Coordinates of N, CA, C and O in Angstrom, one line a residue:
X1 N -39.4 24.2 -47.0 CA -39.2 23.2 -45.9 C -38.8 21.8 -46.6 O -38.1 21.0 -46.2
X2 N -39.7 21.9 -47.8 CA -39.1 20.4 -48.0 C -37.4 20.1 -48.6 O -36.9 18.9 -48.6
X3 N -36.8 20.9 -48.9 CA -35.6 21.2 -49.6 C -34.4 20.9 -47.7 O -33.4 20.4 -47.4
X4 N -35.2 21.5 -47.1 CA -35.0 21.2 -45.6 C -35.1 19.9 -45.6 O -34.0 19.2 -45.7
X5 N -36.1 19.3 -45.4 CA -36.3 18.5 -44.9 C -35.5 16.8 -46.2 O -35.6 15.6 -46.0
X6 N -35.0 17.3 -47.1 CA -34.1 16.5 -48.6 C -32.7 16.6 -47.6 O -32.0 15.6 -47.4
X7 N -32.4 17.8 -47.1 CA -31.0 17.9 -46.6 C -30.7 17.0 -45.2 O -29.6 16.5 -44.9
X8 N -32.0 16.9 -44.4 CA -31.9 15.9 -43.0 C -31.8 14.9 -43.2 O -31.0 14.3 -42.5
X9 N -32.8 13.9 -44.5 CA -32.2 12.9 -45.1 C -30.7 12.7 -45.2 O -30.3 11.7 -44.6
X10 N -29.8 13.6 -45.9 CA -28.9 13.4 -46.2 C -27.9 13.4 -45.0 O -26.9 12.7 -45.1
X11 N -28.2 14.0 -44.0 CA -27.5 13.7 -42.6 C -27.5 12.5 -41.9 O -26.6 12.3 -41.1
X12 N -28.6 11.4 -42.3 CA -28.4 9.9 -42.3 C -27.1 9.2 -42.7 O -26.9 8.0 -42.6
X13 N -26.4 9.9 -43.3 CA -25.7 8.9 -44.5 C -24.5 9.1 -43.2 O -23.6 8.2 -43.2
X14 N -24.5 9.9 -42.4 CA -23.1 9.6 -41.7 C -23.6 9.6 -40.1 O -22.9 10.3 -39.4
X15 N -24.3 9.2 -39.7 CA -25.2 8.4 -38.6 C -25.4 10.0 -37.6 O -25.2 10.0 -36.4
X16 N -25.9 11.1 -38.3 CA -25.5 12.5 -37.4 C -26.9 12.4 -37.7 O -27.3 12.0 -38.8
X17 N -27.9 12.7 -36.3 CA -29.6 13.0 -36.6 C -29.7 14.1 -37.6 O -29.1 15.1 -37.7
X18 N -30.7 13.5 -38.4 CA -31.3 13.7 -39.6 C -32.2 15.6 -39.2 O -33.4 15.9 -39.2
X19 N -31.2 16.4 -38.9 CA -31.6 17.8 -39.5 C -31.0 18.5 -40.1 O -29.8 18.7 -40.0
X20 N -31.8 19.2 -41.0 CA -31.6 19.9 -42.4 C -32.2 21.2 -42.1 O -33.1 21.5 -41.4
X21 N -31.2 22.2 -43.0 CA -32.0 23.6 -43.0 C -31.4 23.9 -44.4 O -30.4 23.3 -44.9
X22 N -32.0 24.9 -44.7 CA -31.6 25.9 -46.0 C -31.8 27.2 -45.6 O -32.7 27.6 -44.8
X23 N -30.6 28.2 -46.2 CA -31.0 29.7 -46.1 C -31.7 30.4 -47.6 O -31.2 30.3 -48.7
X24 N -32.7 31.0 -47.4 CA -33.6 31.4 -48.3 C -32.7 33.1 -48.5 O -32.4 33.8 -47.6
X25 N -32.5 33.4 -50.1 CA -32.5 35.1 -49.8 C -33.6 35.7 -50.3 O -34.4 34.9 -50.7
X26 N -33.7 37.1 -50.3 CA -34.9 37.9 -50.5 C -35.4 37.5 -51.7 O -36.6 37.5 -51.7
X27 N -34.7 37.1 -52.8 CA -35.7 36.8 -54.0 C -36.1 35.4 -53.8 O -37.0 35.0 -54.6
X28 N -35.8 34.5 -52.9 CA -36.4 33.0 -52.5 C -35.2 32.4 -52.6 O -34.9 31.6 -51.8
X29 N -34.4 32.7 -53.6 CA -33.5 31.5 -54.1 C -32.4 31.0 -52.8 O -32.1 31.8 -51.9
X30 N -32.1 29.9 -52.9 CA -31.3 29.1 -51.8 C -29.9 29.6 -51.7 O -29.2 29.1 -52.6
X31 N -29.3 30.3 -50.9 CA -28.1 30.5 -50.6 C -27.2 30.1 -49.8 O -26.1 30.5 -49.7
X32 N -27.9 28.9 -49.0 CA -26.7 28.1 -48.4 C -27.4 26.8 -47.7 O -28.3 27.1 -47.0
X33 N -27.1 25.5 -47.8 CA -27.8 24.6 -47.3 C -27.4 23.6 -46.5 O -26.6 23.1 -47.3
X34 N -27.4 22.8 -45.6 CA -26.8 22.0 -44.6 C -27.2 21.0 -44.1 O -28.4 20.8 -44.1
X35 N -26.5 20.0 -43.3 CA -27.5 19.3 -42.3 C -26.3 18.8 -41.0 O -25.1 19.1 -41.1
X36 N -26.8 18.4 -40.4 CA -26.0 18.4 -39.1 C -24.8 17.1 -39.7 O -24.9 15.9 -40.2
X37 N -23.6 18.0 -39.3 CA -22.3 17.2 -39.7 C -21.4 16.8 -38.4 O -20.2 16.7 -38.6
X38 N -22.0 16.7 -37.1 CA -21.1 16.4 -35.8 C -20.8 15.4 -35.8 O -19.7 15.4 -35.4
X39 N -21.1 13.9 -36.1 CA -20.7 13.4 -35.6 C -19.7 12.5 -37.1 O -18.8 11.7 -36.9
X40 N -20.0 13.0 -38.4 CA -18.9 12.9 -39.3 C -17.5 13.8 -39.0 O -16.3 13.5 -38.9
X41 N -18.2 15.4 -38.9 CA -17.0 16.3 -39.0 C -16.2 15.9 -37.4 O -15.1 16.3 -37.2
X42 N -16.8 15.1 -36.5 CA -16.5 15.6 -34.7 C -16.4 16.7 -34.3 O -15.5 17.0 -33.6
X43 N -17.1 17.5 -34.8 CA -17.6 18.8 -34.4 C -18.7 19.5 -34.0 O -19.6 19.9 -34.7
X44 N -18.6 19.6 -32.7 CA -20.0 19.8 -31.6 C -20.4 21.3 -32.3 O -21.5 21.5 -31.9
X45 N -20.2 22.2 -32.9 CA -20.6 22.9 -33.8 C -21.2 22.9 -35.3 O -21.7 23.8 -36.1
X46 N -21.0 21.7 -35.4 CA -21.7 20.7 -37.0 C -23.0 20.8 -37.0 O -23.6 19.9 -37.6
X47 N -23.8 21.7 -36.4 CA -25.7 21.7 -36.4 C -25.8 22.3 -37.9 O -24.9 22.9 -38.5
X48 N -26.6 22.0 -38.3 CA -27.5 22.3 -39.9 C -27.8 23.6 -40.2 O -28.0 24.1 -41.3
X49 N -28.0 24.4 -38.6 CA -28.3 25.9 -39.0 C -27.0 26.4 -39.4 O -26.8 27.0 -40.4
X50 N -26.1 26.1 -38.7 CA -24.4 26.5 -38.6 C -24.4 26.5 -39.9 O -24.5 27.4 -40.7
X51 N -24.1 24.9 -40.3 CA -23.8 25.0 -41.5 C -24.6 25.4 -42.7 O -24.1 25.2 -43.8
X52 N -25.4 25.6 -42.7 CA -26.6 26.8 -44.0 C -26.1 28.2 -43.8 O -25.8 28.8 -44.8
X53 N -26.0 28.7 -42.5 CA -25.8 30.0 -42.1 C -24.5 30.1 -42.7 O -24.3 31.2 -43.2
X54 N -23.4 29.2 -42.7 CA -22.0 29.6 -42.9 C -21.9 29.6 -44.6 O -21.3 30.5 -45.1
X55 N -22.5 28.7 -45.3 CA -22.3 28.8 -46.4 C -23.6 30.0 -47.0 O -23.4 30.3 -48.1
X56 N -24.3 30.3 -46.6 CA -25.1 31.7 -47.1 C -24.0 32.8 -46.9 O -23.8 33.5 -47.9
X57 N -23.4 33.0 -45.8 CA -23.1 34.3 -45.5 C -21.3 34.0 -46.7 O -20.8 35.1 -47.3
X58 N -20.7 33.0 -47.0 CA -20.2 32.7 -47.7 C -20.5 33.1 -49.5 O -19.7 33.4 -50.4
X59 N -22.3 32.6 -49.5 CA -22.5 33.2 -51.3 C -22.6 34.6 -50.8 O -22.1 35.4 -51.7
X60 N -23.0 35.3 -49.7 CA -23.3 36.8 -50.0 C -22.1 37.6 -50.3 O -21.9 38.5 -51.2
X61 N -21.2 37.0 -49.1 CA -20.0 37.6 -48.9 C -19.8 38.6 -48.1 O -18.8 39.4 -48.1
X62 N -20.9 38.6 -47.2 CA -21.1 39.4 -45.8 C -21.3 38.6 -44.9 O -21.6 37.5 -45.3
X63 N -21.2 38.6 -43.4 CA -22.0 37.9 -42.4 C -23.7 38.3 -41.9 O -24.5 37.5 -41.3
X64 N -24.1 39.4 -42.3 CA -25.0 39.9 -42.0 C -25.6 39.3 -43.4 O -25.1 39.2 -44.5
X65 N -27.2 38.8 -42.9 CA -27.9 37.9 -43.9 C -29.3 38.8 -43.6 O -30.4 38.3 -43.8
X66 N -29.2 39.8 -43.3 CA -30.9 40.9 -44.0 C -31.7 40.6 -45.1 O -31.1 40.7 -46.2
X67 N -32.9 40.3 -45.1 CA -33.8 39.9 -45.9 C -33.8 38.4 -45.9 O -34.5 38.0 -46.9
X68 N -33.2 37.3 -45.2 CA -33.0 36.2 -45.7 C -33.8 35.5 -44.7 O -34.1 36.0 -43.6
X69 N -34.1 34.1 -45.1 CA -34.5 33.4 -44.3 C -34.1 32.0 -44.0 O -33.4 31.5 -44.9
X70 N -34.4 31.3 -43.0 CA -33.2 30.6 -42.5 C -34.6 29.3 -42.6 O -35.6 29.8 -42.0
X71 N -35.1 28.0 -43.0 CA -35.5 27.1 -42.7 C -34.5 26.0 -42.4 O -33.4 25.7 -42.9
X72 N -35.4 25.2 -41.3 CA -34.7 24.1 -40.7 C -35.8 23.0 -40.1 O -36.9 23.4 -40.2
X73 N -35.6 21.7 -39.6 CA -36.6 20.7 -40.0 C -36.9 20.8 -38.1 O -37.9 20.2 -37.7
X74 N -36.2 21.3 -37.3 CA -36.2 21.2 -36.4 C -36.0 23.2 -35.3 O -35.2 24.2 -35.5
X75 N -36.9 23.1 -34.2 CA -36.6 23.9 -33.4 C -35.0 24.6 -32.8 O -34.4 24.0 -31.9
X76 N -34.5 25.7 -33.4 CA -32.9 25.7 -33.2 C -33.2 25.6 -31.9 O -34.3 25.5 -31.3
X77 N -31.2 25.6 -31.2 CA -31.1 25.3 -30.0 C -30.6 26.3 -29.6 O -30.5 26.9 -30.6
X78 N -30.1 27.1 -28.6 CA -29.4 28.4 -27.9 C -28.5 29.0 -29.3 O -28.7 29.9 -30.0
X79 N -27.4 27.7 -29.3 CA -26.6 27.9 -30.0 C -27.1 28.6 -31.4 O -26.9 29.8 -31.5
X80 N -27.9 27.8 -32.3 CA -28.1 27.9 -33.1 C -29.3 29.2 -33.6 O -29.4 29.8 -34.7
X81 N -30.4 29.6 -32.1 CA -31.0 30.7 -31.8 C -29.9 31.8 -31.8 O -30.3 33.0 -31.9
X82 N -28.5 31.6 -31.6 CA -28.0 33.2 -31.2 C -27.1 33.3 -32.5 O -26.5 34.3 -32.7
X83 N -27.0 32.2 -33.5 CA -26.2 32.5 -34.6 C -27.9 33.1 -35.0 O -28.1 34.2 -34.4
X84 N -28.8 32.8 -35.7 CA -29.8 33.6 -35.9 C -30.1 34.6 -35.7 O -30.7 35.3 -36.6
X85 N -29.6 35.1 -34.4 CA -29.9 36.9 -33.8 C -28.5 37.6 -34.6 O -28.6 38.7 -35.1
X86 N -27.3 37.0 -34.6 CA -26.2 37.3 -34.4 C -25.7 37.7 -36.4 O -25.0 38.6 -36.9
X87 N -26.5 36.2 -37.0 CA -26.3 37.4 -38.4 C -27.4 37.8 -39.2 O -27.5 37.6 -40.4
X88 N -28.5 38.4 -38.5 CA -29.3 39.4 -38.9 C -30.3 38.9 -39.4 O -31.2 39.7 -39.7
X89 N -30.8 37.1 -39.7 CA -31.5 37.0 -40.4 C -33.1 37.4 -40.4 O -33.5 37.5 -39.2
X90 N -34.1 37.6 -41.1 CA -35.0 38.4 -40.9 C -36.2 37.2 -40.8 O -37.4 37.6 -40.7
X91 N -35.9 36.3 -40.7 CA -37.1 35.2 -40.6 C -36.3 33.7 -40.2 O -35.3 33.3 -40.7
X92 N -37.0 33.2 -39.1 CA -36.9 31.7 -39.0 C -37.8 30.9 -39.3 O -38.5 30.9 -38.3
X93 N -38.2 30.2 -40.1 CA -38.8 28.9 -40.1 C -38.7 28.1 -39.8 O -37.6 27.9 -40.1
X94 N -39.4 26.7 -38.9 CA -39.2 25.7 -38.1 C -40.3 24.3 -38.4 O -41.5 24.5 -38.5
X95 N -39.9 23.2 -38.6 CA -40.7 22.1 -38.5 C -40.9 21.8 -37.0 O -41.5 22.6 -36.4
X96 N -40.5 20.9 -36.5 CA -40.6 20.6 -35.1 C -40.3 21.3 -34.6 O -39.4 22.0 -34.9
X97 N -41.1 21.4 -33.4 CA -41.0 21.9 -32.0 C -39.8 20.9 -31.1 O -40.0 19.7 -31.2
X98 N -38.7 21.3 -30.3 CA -38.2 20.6 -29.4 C -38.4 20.7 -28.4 O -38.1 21.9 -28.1
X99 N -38.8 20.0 -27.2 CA -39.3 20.2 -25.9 C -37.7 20.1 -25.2 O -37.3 21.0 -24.4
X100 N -37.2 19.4 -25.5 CA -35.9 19.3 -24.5 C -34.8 20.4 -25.1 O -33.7 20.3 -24.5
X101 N -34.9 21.1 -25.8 CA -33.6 21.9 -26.1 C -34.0 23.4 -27.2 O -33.3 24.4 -27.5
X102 N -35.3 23.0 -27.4 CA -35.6 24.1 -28.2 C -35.7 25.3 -27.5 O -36.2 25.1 -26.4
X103 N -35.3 26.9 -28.1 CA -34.8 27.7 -27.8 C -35.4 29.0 -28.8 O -34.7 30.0 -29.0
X104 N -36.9 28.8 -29.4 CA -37.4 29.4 -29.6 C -38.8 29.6 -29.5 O -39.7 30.0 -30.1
X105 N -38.5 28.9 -28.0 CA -40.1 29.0 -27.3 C -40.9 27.9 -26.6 O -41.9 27.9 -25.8
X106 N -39.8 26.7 -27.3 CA -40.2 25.1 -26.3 C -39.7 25.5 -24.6 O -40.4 25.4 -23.6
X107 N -38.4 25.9 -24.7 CA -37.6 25.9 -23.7 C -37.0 27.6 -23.2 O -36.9 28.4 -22.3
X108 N -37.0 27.5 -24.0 CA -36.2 29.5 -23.8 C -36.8 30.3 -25.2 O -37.2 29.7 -26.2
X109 N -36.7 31.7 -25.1 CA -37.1 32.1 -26.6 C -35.8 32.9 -26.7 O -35.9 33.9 -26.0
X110 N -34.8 32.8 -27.2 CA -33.3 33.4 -27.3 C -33.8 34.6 -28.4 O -33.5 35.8 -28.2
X111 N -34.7 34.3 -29.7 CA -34.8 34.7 -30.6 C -36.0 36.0 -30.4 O -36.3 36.7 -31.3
X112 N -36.5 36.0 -29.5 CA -37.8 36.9 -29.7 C -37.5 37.9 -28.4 O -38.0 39.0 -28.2
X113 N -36.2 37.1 -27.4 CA -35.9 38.5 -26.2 C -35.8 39.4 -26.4 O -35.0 39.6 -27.3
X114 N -36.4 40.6 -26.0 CA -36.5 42.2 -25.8 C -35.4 42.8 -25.7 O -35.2 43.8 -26.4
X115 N -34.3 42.4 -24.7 CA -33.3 42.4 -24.7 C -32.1 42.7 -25.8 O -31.2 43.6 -25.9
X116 N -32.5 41.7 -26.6 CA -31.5 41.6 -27.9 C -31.7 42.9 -29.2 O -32.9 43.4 -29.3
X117 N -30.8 43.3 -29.9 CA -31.0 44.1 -30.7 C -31.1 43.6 -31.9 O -31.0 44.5 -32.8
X118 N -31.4 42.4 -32.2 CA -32.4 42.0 -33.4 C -33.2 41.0 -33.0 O -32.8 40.1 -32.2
X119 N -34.4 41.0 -33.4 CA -35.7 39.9 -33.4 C -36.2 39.4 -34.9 O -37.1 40.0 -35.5
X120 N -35.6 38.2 -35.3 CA -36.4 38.0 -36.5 C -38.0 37.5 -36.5 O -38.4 37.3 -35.3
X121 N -38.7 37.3 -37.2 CA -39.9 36.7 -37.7 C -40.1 35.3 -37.7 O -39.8 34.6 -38.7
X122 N -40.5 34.7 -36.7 CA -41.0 33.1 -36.4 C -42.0 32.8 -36.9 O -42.9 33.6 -37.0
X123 N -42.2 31.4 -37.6 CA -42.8 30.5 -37.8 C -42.5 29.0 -37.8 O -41.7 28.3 -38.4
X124 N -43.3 28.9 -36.8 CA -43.2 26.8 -36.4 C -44.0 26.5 -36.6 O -45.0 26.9 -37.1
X125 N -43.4 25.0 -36.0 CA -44.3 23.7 -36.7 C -45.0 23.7 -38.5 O -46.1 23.3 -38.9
X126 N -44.0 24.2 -39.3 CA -44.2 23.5 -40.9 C -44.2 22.3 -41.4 O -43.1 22.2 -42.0
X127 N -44.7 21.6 -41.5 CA -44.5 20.3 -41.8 C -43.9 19.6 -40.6 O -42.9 18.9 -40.8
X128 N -44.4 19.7 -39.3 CA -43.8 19.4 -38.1 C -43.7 18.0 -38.3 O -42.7 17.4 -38.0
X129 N -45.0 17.1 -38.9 CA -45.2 15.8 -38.8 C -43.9 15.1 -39.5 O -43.7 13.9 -39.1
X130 N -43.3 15.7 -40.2 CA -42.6 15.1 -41.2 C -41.2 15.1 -41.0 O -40.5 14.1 -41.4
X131 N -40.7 16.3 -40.4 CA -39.7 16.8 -39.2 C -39.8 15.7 -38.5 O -39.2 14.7 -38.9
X132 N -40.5 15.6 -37.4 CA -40.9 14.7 -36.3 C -40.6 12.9 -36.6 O -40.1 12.0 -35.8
X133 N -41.0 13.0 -37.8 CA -40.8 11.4 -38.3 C -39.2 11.2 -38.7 O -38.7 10.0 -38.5
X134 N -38.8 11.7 -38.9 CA -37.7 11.7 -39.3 C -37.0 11.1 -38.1 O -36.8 9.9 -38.2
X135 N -36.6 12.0 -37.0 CA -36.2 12.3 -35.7 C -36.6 11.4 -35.1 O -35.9 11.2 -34.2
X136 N -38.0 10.3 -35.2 CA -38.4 9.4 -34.5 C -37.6 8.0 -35.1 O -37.0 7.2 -34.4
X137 N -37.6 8.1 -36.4 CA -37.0 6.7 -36.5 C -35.5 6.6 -36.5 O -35.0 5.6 -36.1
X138 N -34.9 7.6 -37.0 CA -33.1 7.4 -36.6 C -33.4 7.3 -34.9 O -33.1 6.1 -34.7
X139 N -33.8 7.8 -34.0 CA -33.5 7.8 -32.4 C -33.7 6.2 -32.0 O -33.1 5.6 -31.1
X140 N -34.9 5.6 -33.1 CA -35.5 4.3 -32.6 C -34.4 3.1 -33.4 O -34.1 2.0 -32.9
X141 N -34.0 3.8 -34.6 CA -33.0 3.0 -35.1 C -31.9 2.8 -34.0 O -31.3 1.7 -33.9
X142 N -31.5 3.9 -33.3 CA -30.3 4.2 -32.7 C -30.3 3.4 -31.1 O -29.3 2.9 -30.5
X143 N -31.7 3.4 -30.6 CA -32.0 2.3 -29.5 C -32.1 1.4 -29.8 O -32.6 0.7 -28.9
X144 N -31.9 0.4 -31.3 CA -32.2 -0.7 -31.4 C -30.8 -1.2 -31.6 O -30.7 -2.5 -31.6
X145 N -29.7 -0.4 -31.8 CA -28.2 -0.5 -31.8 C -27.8 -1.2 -33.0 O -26.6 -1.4 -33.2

């Protein structure tokens, strides 16, 4: 998480809220890492899981990410819940909870539906406080204009 939480930092630098994820593979080591690039790239697809997920499935050189695990400083969103189901990963990790958009159990559980033909392994709130802080002062920077 904290390697997560080094990458949302770095999402500051181009005024895009500060979330960060890393993709973990089966021996631990980091296979792909990101942080939300929408509002540098203008790309409403620029979220931090996207981009960790795109550059892991890039070192594997498959899209299917089995055994891997996906940390991020924040609760994914639909989107970012169904890229999760969608390349196989076997664990999510999560700092904050999101009440207004989170989609693995704040708001919807995309990731744990019965429905779906994969369900990875949840764990939230890691270092939520720290996640959370993050997210509080870019938003308060951002109301203060």
């Amino acid at each position: 998480m904290r390697a997560a939480l080094d990458e949302a930092r770095a999402a500051r630098e181009s005024d895009d809220v500060p979330i960060g994820a890393v993709v973990l593979g089966p021996d631990g080591g980091v296979l792909g890492c990101g942080h939300n690039v929408r509002e540098r790239d203008g790309d409403p697809t620029g979220h931090a899981e996207l981009v960790a997920i795109r550059a892991a499935a890039s070192a594997v050189g498959a899209w299917r990410l089995t055994g891997c695990t996906l940390v991020v400083t924040l609760e994914p969103c639909t989107m970012c819940a169904g890229a999760v189901v969608l390349s196989r990963l076997d664990r999510l990790v999560f700092g904050a909870y999101d009440d207004k958009a989170g989609a693995v159990g704040s708001l919807w559980d995309v990731v744990r539906d019965r429905r779906l033909n994969h369900r990875p392994e949840v764990v939230g709130g890691v270092l939520s406080d720290e996640s959370r802080s993050l997210l509080d002062d870019f938003f308060a920077r951002q109301r203060l204009g």
